Tab-separated table of C-alpha atoms in Angstrom:
chain	number	residue	atom	x	y	z
A	1	MET	CA	92.180	75.957	89.018
A	2	LYS	CA	91.448	74.635	85.511
A	3	GLN	CA	90.049	71.366	86.736
A	4	LYS	CA	87.976	73.189	89.485
A	5	LEU	CA	86.415	75.368	86.692
A	6	PHE	CA	85.776	72.383	84.614
A	7	ASP	CA	83.852	70.712	87.624
A	8	TYR	CA	81.617	73.838	87.644
A	9	GLY	CA	80.927	73.484	83.809
A	10	LEU	CA	83.324	76.340	82.736
A	11	ILE	CA	85.834	75.260	80.226
A	12	LEU	CA	88.870	77.504	79.631
A	13	ASP	CA	91.723	76.715	77.125
A	14	HIS	CA	94.003	79.321	78.496
A	15	ILE	CA	94.178	81.081	81.781
A	16	HIS	CA	95.199	84.623	81.428
A	17	ILE	CA	97.406	85.950	84.228
A	18	ARG	CA	97.988	89.726	84.264
A	19	CYS	CA	101.584	90.799	85.458
A	20	ASP	CA	103.423	94.265	85.543
A	21	ASN	CA	106.768	92.603	85.673
A	22	THR	CA	108.306	92.274	82.361
A	23	SER	CA	111.279	90.329	83.679
A	24	ALA	CA	108.968	87.701	85.109
A	25	ILE	CA	107.166	87.293	81.727
A	26	ASN	CA	110.375	87.023	79.784
A	27	LEU	CA	111.684	84.297	82.163
A	28	SER	CA	108.438	82.423	81.987
A	29	LYS	CA	108.812	82.322	78.180
A	30	ASN	CA	112.468	81.455	78.222
A	31	PRO	CA	113.162	77.664	78.733
A	32	ILE	CA	116.853	78.222	79.027
A	33	LEU	CA	118.229	78.212	82.653
A	34	HIS	CA	120.964	80.940	83.063
A	35	SER	CA	123.346	81.188	85.961
A	36	ARG	CA	121.297	84.329	87.267
A	37	THR	CA	118.249	82.301	87.295
A	38	LYS	CA	119.408	79.086	89.259
A	39	HIS	CA	118.172	80.661	92.566
A	40	ILE	CA	114.509	80.723	91.573
A	41	GLU	CA	112.496	78.276	93.548
A	42	ILE	CA	110.836	75.335	92.132
A	43	ARG	CA	107.317	76.849	92.754
A	44	HIS	CA	108.246	79.544	90.243
A	45	ASN	CA	109.247	76.916	87.646
A	46	PHE	CA	105.802	75.459	88.097
A	47	LEU	CA	104.375	78.617	86.403
A	48	ARG	CA	106.990	78.594	83.651
A	49	ASP	CA	106.038	74.987	82.868
A	50	HIS	CA	102.430	75.884	82.482
A	51	VAL	CA	103.171	78.844	80.127
A	52	GLN	CA	105.337	76.454	78.006
A	53	LYS	CA	102.424	73.884	77.791
A	54	GLY	CA	99.951	76.785	76.898
A	55	ASP	CA	97.908	76.340	79.851
A	56	CYS	CA	98.500	79.894	81.131
A	57	ILE	CA	99.126	83.173	79.264
A	58	LEU	CA	101.082	85.855	80.959
A	59	GLU	CA	99.977	89.458	79.870
A	60	PHE	CA	101.716	92.680	80.603
A	61	VAL	CA	99.635	95.335	82.354
A	62	ASP	CA	100.592	98.705	83.309
A	63	THR	CA	101.138	99.339	87.054
A	64	LYS	CA	98.536	101.880	87.166
A	65	ASN	CA	95.811	99.606	85.723
A	66	GLN	CA	96.371	96.689	88.183
A	67	LEU	CA	92.986	95.576	89.542
A	68	VAL	CA	94.593	93.673	92.398
A	69	ASP	CA	95.778	96.825	93.955
A	70	ILE	CA	92.399	97.105	95.613
A	71	LEU	CA	93.341	93.966	97.707
A	72	THR	CA	96.914	94.695	98.404
A	73	LYS	CA	97.409	98.403	98.937
A	74	PRO	CA	95.835	101.527	100.468
A	75	LEU	CA	94.398	103.581	97.736
A	76	PRO	CA	93.262	107.084	97.168
A	77	LYS	CA	89.244	107.198	97.293
A	78	GLU	CA	89.080	108.087	93.477
A	79	THR	CA	91.335	105.086	92.446
A	80	PHE	CA	89.497	102.798	94.872
A	81	PHE	CA	86.147	103.643	93.468
A	82	ALA	CA	87.383	103.304	89.810
A	83	ILE	CA	88.748	99.786	90.501
A	84	ARG	CA	85.426	98.799	92.243
A	85	ILE	CA	83.501	99.854	89.141
A	86	GLU	CA	85.929	97.907	86.741
A	87	LEU	CA	85.540	94.968	88.881
A	88	GLY	CA	81.808	95.333	88.847
A	89	LEU	CA	81.387	95.558	92.497
A	90	LEU	CA	79.739	99.051	92.507
A	91	ASP	CA	76.735	99.901	90.583
A	92	ILE	CA	77.391	103.315	88.662
A	93	ASN	CA	73.573	104.232	89.276
A	94	ASN	CA	73.798	103.833	93.046
A	95	LEU	CA	76.703	106.253	93.414
A	96	ASP	CA	74.279	109.144	94.522
A	97	LYS	CA	72.854	107.101	97.524
């Protein structure tokens, strides 16, 4: 993703990934492999490697503030419109139309 953005002239030092799972954030920061984490697939270790390199930064975001919910869940009308506004998909001036 970083290379694709570079091709378009956008340079990012760190890619911020917002997550509401504190266990996943802690596992990504801990380079030690425990017996309970041996079952984690290689693709998840890919993310941990990039966090260790400093390419990605995992940030905690509360579950009720997840913007991705608009793409993954059926939401009440008020929540749906609030997320659309935060994403910049809805002009506040055009709400009356």
